[in-house]
GROMACS .gro file of N, CA and C in nm:
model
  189
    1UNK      N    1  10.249  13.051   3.826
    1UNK     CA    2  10.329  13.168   3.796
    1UNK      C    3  10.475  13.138   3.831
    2UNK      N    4  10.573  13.147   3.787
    2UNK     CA    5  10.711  13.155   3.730
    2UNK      C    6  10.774  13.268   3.864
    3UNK      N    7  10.883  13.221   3.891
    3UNK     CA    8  10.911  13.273   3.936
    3UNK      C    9  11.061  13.339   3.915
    4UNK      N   10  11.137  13.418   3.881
    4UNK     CA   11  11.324  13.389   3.795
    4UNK      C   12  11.397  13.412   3.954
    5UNK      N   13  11.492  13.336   3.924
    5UNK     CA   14  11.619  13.334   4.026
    5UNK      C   15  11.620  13.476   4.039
    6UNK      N   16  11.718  13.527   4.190
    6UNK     CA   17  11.778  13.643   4.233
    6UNK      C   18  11.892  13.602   4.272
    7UNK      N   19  11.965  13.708   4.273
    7UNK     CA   20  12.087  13.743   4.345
    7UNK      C   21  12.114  13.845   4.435
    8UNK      N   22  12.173  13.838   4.517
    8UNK     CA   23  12.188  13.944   4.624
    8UNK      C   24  12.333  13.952   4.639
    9UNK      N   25  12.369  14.077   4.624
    9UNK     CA   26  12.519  14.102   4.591
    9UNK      C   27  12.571  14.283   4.681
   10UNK      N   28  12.676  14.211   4.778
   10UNK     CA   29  12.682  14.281   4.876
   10UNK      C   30  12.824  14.340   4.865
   11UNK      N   31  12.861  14.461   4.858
   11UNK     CA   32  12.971  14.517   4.886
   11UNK      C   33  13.054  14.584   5.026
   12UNK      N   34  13.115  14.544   5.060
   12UNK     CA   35  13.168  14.571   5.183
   12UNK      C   36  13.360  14.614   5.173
   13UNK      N   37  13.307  14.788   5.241
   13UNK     CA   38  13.476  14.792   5.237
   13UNK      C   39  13.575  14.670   5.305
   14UNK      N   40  13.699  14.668   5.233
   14UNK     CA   41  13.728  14.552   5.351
   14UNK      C   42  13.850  14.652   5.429
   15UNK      N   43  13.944  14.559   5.442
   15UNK     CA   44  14.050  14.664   5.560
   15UNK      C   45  14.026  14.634   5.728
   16UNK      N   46  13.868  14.558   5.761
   16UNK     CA   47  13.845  14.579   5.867
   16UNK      C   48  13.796  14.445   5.910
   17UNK      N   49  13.736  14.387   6.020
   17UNK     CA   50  13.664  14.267   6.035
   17UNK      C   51  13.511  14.311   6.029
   18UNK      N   52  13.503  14.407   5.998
   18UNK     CA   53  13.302  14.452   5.914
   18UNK      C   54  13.298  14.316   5.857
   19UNK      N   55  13.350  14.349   5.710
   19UNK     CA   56  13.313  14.188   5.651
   19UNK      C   57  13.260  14.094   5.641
   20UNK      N   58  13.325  14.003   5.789
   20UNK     CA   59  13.275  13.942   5.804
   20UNK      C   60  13.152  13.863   5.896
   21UNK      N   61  13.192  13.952   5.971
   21UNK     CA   62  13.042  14.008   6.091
   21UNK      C   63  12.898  14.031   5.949
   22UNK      N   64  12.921  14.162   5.820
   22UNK     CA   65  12.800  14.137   5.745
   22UNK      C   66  12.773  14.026   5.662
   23UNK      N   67  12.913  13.960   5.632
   23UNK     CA   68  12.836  13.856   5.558
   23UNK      C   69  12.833  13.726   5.600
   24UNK      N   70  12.814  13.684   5.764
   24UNK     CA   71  12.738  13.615   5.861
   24UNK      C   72  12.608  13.666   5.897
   25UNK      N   73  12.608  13.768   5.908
   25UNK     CA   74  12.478  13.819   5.938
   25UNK      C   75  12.333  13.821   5.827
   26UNK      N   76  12.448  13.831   5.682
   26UNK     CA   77  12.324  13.803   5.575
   26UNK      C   78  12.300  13.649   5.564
   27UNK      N   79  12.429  13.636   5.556
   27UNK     CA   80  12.349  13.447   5.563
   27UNK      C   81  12.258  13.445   5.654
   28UNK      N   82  12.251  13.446   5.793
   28UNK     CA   83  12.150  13.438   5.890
   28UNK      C   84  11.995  13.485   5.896
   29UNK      N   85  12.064  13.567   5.839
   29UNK     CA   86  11.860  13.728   5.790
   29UNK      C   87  11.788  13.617   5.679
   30UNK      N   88  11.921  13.554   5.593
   30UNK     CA   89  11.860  13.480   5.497
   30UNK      C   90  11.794  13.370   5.499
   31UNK      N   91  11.841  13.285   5.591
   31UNK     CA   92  11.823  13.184   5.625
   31UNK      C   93  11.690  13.178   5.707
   32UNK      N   94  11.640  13.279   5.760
   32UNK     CA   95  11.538  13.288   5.827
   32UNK      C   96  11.405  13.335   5.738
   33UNK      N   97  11.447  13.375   5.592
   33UNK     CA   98  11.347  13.428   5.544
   33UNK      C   99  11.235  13.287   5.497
   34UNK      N  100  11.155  13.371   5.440
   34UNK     CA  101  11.029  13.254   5.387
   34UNK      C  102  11.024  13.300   5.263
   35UNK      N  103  11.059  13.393   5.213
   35UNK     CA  104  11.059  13.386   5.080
   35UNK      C  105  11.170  13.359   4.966
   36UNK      N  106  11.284  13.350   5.033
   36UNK     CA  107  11.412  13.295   4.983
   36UNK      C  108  11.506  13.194   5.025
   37UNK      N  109  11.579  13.114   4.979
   37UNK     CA  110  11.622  13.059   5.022
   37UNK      C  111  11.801  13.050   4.967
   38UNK      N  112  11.910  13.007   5.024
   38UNK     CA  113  12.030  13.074   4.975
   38UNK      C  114  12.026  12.936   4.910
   39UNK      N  115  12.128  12.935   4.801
   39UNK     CA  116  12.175  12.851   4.714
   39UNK      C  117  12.320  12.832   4.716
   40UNK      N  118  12.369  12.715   4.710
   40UNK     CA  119  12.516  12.679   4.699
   40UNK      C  120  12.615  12.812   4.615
   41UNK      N  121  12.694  12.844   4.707
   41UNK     CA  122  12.786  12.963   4.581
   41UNK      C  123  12.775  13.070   4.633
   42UNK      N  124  12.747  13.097   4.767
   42UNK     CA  125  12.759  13.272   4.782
   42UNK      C  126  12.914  13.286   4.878
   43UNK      N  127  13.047  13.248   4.772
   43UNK     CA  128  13.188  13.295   4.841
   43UNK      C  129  13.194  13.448   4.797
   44UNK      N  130  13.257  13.481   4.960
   44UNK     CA  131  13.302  13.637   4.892
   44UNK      C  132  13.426  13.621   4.845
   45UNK      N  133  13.460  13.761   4.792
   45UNK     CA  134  13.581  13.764   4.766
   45UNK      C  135  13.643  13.905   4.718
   46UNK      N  136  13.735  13.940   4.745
   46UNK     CA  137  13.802  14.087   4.757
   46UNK      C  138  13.853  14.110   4.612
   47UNK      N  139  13.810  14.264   4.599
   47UNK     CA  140  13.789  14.325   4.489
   47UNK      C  141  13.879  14.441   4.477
   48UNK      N  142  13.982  14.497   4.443
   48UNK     CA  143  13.972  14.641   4.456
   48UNK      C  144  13.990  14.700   4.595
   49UNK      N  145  14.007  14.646   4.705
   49UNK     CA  146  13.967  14.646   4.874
   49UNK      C  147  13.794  14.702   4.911
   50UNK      N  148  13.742  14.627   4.808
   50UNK     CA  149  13.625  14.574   4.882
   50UNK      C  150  13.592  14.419   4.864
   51UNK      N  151  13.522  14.351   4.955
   51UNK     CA  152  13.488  14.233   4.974
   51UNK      C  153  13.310  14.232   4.914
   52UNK      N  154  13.312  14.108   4.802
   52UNK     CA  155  13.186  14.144   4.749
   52UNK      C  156  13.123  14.025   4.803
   53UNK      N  157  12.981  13.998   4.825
   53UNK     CA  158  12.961  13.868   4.879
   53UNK      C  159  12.879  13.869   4.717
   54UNK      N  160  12.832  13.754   4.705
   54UNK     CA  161  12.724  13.745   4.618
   54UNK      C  162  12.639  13.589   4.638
   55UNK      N  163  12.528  13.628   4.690
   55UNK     CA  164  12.454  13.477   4.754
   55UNK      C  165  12.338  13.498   4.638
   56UNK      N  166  12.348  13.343   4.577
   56UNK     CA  167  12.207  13.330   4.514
   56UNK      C  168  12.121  13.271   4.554
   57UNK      N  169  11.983  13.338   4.491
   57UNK     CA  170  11.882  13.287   4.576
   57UNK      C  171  11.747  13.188   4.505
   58UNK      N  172  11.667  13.154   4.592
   58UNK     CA  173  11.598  13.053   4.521
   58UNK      C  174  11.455  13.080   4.631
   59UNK      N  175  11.339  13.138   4.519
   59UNK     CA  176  11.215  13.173   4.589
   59UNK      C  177  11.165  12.984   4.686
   60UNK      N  178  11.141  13.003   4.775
   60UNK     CA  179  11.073  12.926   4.833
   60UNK      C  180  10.986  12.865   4.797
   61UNK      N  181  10.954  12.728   4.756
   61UNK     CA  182  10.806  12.642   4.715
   61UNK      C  183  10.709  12.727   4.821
   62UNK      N  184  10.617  12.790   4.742
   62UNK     CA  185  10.512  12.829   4.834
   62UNK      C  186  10.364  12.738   4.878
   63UNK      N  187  10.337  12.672   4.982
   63UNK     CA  188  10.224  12.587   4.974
   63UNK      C  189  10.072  12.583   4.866
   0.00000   0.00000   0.00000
């Protein structure tokens, strides 16, 4: 069974150091998961004065 890429795409007001405290913290949640794994390419970058992250992801080879 097939599995299709995800993306996880995070908006964060910016203005503040939130930011970057959440998008350390998603790398980390991510990095720990077993069913995903992050992929090269998740730069944020400010929008409008929000900071968008966008990490792609890649299901885990499952045994």
């Amino acid at each position: 069974q097939a599995h299709l890429p995800a993306t996880l795409i995070v908006e964060v007001l910016a203005g503040t150091d939130a930011h970057a405290r959440v998008g350390l913290a998603l790398r980390e949640a991510l990095s720990r998961s077993t069913l995903f794994e992050i992929q090269p390419g998740g730069v944020p970058r400010e929008q409008a004065g929000i900071w968008v992250y966008t990490f792609p992801l890649a299901w885990r080879s499952r045994p």
